[in-house]
N, CA and C of each residue as an Amber inpcrd file, in Angstrom:
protein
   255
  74.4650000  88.8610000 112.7130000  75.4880000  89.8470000 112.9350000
  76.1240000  90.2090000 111.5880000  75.8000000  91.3550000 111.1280000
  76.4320000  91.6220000 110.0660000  78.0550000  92.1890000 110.4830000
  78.7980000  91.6600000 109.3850000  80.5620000  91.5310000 109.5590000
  80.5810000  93.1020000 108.3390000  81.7440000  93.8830000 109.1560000
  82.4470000  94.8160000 108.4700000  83.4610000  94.3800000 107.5750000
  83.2670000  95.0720000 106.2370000  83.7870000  94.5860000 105.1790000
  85.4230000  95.2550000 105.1760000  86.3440000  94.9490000 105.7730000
  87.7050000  95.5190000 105.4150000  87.8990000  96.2390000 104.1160000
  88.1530000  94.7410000 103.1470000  88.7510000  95.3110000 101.9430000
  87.7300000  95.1650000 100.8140000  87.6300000  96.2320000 100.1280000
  86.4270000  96.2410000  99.1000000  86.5270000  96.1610000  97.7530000
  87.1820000  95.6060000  97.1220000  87.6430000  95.5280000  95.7040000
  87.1820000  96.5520000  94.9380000  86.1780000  96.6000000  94.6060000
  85.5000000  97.7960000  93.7510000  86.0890000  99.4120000  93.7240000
  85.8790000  99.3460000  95.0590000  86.6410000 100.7770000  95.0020000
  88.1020000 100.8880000  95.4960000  88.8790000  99.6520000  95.7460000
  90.4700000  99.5020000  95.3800000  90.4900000  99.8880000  94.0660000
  89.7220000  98.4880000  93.1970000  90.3740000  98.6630000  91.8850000
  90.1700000 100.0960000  91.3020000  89.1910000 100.8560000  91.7230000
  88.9220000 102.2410000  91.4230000  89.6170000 103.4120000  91.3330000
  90.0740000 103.1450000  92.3940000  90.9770000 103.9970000  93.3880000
  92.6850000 103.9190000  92.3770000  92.7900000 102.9210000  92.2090000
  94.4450000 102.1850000  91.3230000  94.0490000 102.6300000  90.0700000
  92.9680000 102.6810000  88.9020000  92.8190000 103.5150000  88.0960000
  93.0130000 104.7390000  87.9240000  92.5320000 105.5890000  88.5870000
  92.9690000 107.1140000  88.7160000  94.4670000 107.4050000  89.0900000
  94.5560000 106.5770000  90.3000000  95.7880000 107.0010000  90.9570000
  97.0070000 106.1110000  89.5300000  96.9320000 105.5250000  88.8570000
  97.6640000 105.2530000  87.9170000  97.7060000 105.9740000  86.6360000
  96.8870000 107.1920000  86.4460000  97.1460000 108.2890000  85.1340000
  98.3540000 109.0950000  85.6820000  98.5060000 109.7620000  86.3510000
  99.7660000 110.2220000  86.9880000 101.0810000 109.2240000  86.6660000
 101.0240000 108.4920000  87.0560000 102.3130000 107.6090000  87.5090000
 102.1140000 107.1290000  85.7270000 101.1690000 106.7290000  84.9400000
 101.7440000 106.1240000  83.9800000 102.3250000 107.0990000  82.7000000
 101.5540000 108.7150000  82.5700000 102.0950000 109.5420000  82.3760000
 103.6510000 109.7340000  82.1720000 103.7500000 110.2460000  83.5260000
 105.2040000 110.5670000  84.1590000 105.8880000 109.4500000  83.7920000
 106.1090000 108.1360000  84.1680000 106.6390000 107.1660000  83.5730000
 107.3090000 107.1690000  82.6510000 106.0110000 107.2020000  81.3660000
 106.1070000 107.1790000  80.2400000 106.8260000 108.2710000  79.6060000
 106.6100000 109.3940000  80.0390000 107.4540000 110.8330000  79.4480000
 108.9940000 110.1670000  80.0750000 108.8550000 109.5440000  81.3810000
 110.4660000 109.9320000  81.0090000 111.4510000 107.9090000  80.3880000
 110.1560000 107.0990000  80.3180000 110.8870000 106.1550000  79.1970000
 111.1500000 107.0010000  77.8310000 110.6020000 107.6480000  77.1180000
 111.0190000 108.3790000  76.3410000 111.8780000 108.8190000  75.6570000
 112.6930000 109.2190000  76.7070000 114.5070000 109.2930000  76.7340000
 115.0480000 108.3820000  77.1950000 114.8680000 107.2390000  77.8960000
 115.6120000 106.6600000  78.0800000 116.2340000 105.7000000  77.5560000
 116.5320000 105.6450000  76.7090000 117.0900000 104.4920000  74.8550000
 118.2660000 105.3840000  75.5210000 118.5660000 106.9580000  75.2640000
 119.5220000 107.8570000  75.0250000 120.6150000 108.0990000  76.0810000
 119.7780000 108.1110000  77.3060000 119.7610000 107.8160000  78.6310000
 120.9280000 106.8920000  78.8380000 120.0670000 105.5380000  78.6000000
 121.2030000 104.0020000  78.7730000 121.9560000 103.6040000  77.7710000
 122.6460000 104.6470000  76.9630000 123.6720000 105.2730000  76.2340000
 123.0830000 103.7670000  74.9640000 122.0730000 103.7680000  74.3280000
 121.7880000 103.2400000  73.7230000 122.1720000 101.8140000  72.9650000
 121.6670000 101.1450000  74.8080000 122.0980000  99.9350000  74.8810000
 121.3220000  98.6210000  73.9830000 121.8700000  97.4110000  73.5690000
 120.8830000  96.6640000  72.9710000 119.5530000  96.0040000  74.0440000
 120.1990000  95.8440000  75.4590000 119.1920000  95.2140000  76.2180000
 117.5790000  96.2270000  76.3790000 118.3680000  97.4140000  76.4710000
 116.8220000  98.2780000  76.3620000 116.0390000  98.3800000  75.5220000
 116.5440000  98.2770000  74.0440000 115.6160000  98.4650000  72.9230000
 114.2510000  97.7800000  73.2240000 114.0670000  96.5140000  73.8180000
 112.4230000  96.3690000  73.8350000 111.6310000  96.6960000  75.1150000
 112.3510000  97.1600000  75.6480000 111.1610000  98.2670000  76.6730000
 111.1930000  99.4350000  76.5110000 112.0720000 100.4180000  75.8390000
 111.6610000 101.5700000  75.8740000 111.6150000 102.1740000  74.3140000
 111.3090000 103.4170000  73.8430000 110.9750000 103.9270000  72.3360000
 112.7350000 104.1460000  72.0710000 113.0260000 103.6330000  70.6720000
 114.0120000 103.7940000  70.2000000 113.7380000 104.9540000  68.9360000
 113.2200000 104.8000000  68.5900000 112.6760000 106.2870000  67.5650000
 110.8870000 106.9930000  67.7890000 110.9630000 107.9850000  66.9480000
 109.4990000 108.2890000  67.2100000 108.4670000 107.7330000  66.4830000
 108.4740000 106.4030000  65.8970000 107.6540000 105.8390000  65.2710000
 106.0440000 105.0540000  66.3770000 104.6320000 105.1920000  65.6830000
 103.7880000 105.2200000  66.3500000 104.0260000 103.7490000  67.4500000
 104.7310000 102.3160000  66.7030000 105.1850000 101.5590000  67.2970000
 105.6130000 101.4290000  68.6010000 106.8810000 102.6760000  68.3220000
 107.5990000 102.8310000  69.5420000 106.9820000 103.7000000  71.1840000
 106.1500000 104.4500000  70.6100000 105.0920000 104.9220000  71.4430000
 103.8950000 104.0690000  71.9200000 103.7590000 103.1210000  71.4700000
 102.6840000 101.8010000  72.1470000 103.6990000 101.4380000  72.6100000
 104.7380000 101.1710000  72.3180000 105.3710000 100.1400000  73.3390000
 105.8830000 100.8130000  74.8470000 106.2180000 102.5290000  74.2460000
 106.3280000 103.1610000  75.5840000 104.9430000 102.6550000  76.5800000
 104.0820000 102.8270000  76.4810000 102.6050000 103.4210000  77.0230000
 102.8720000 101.3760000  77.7600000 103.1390000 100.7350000  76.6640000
 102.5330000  99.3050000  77.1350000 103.4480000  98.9710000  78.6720000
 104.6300000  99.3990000  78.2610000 105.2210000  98.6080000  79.4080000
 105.5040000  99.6940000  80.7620000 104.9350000 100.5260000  80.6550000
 104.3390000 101.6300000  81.9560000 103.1460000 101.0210000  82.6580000
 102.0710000 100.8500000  81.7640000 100.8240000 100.3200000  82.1790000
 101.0330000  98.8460000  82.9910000 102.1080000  98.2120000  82.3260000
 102.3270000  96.7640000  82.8270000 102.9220000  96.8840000  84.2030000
 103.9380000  97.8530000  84.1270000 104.3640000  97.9990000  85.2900000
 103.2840000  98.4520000  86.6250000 102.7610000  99.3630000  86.5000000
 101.7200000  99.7810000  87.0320000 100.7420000  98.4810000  87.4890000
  99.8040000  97.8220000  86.6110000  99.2430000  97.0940000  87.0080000
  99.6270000  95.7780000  88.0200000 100.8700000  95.5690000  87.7510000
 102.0730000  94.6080000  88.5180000 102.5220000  95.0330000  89.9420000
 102.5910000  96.4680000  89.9000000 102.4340000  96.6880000  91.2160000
 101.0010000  96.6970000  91.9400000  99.7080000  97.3110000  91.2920000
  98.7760000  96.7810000  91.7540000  98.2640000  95.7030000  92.5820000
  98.9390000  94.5200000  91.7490000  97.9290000  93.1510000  91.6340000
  99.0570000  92.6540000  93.4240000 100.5150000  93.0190000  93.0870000
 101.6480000  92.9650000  94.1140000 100.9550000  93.0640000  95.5030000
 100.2950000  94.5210000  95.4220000  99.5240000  95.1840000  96.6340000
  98.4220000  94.7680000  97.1850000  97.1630000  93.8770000  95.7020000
  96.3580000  93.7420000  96.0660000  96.7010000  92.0140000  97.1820000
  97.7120000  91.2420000  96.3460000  98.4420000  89.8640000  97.0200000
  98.2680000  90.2840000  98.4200000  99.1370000  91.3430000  98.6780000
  99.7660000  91.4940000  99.7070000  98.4870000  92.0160000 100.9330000
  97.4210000  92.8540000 100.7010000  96.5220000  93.5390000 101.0170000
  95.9120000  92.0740000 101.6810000  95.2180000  91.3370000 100.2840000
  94.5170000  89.8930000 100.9950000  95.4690000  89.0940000 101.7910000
  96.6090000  89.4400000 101.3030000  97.5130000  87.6910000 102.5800000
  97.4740000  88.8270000 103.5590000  97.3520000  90.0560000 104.2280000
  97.2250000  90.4940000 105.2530000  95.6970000  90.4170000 106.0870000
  94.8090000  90.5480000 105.4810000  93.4510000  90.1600000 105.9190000
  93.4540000  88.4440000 106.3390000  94.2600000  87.3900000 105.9920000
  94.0050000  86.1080000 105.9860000  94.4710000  86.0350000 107.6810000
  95.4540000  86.9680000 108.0470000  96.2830000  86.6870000 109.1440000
  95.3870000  86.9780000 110.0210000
């Protein structure tokens, strides 16, 4: 008896690639401003760009992507502890 495969990793993780250029984009454009935003607080300086130096633009991009993937991995947790039940 062959068993139907619910959840398929391959084309989850597929699927969370694409659907994460949008969201890390947008994100990222609007960490951008936000140093200026959170009236240019000390706690923000290491997550978001404090000037336009190439630095500060990896670090935008890094902690979008992190976020992103964190919700991923959140979903994928949550996806398998729902199949276990």
């Amino acid at each position: 008896m062959t068993e139907k495969r619910v959840f398929r990793s391959d084309t989850f993780v597929n699927r969370s690639f694409v659907a994460g250029i949008p969201f890390i984009l947008m994100f990222g454009g609007l960490t951008h401003f936000a140093f200026a935003w959170l009236g240019k607080t000390n706690w923000a300086a290491p997550f978001v760009p404090v000037n336009e130096s190439v630095w500060e633009h990896l670090k935008m991009s890094y902690w979008t992507t992190f976020l992103w993937f964190f919700f991923i991995f959140l979903r994928k947790l949550w996806v398998l502890d729902c199949l276990r039940r």
